[in-house]
Amino acid sequence: MKKHVCEVCGYIYDPAAGDPDSGVPAGTGFEDLPGDWVCPVCGADKTNFSPEA
């Protein structure tokens, strides 16, 4: 599972860690995030993320 980077603020979504503050458990791949999930730092939606190089 690849990490994804927010193009707006640089936040890195790491599937190994998930986003527990938003109710996303560790082990959740980026493609499996809910459609309404947003960056926990800046609020950007999933379309503003790209796979980490």
PDB file of C-alpha atoms in Angstrom:
ATOM      1  CA  MET A   1       0.000   0.000   0.000  1.00  0.00           C
ATOM      2  CA  LYS A   2       1.434   3.308  -1.127  1.00  0.00           C
ATOM      3  CA  LYS A   3       1.506   6.512   0.842  1.00  0.00           C
ATOM      4  CA  HIS A   4      -0.309   9.476  -0.706  1.00  0.00           C
ATOM      5  CA  VAL A   5       0.666  13.139  -0.403  1.00  0.00           C
ATOM      6  CA  CYS A   6      -1.712  16.089  -0.143  1.00  0.00           C
ATOM      7  CA  GLU A   7      -0.769  18.495  -2.930  1.00  0.00           C
ATOM      8  CA  VAL A   8      -2.194  21.411  -0.936  1.00  0.00           C
ATOM      9  CA  CYS A   9      -0.337  21.115   2.379  1.00  0.00           C
ATOM     10  CA  GLY A  10       2.090  18.188   2.092  1.00  0.00           C
ATOM     11  CA  TYR A  11       0.341  15.879   4.581  1.00  0.00           C
ATOM     12  CA  ILE A  12       1.260  12.245   3.941  1.00  0.00           C
ATOM     13  CA  TYR A  13      -1.464   9.631   4.327  1.00  0.00           C
ATOM     14  CA  ASP A  14       0.221   6.428   5.496  1.00  0.00           C
ATOM     15  CA  PRO A  15      -2.024   3.343   5.180  1.00  0.00           C
ATOM     16  CA  ALA A  16      -0.009   1.596   7.893  1.00  0.00           C
ATOM     17  CA  ALA A  17      -1.081   4.296  10.363  1.00  0.00           C
ATOM     18  CA  GLY A  18      -4.529   5.155   8.965  1.00  0.00           C
ATOM     19  CA  ASP A  19      -6.203   8.304  10.289  1.00  0.00           C
ATOM     20  CA  PRO A  20      -7.496   7.332  13.725  1.00  0.00           C
ATOM     21  CA  ASP A  21      -8.641  10.881  14.528  1.00  0.00           C
ATOM     22  CA  SER A  22     -11.056  10.587  11.594  1.00  0.00           C
ATOM     23  CA  GLY A  23     -12.120   7.026  12.414  1.00  0.00           C
ATOM     24  CA  VAL A  24      -9.927   5.377   9.759  1.00  0.00           C
ATOM     25  CA  PRO A  25      -8.187   2.313  11.196  1.00  0.00           C
ATOM     26  CA  ALA A  26      -4.565   1.375  10.509  1.00  0.00           C
ATOM     27  CA  GLY A  27      -4.227  -0.806   7.434  1.00  0.00           C
ATOM     28  CA  THR A  28      -6.782   1.154   5.359  1.00  0.00           C
ATOM     29  CA  GLY A  29      -5.494   1.742   1.831  1.00  0.00           C
ATOM     30  CA  PHE A  30      -5.968   5.177   0.285  1.00  0.00           C
ATOM     31  CA  GLU A  31      -8.368   3.753  -2.300  1.00  0.00           C
ATOM     32  CA  ASP A  32     -10.467   2.332   0.556  1.00  0.00           C
ATOM     33  CA  LEU A  33     -10.925   5.653   2.358  1.00  0.00           C
ATOM     34  CA  PRO A  34     -14.532   6.878   2.499  1.00  0.00           C
ATOM     35  CA  GLY A  35     -15.503   9.187  -0.356  1.00  0.00           C
ATOM     36  CA  ASP A  36     -16.065  12.055   2.047  1.00  0.00           C
ATOM     37  CA  TRP A  37     -12.670  11.710   3.757  1.00  0.00           C
ATOM     38  CA  VAL A  38     -10.621  14.912   3.723  1.00  0.00           C
ATOM     39  CA  CYS A  39      -7.059  15.817   4.641  1.00  0.00           C
ATOM     40  CA  PRO A  40      -6.915  16.103   8.443  1.00  0.00           C
ATOM     41  CA  VAL A  41      -4.550  19.073   8.180  1.00  0.00           C
ATOM     42  CA  CYS A  42      -6.067  21.344   5.517  1.00  0.00           C
ATOM     43  CA  GLY A  43      -9.430  19.784   4.605  1.00  0.00           C
ATOM     44  CA  ALA A  44      -8.578  19.063   0.952  1.00  0.00           C
ATOM     45  CA  ASP A  45     -10.540  16.201  -0.608  1.00  0.00           C
ATOM     46  CA  LYS A  46      -9.087  12.976  -2.006  1.00  0.00           C
ATOM     47  CA  THR A  47      -8.705  14.445  -5.504  1.00  0.00           C
ATOM     48  CA  ASN A  48      -5.903  16.646  -4.148  1.00  0.00           C
ATOM     49  CA  PHE A  49      -3.735  13.647  -3.231  1.00  0.00           C
ATOM     50  CA  SER A  50      -1.173  11.862  -5.369  1.00  0.00           C
ATOM     51  CA  PRO A  51       0.869   8.712  -4.763  1.00  0.00           C
ATOM     52  CA  GLU A  52       4.188   9.358  -3.044  1.00  0.00           C
ATOM     53  CA  ALA A  53       7.109   9.088  -5.462  1.00  0.00           C
TER      54      ALA A  53
END
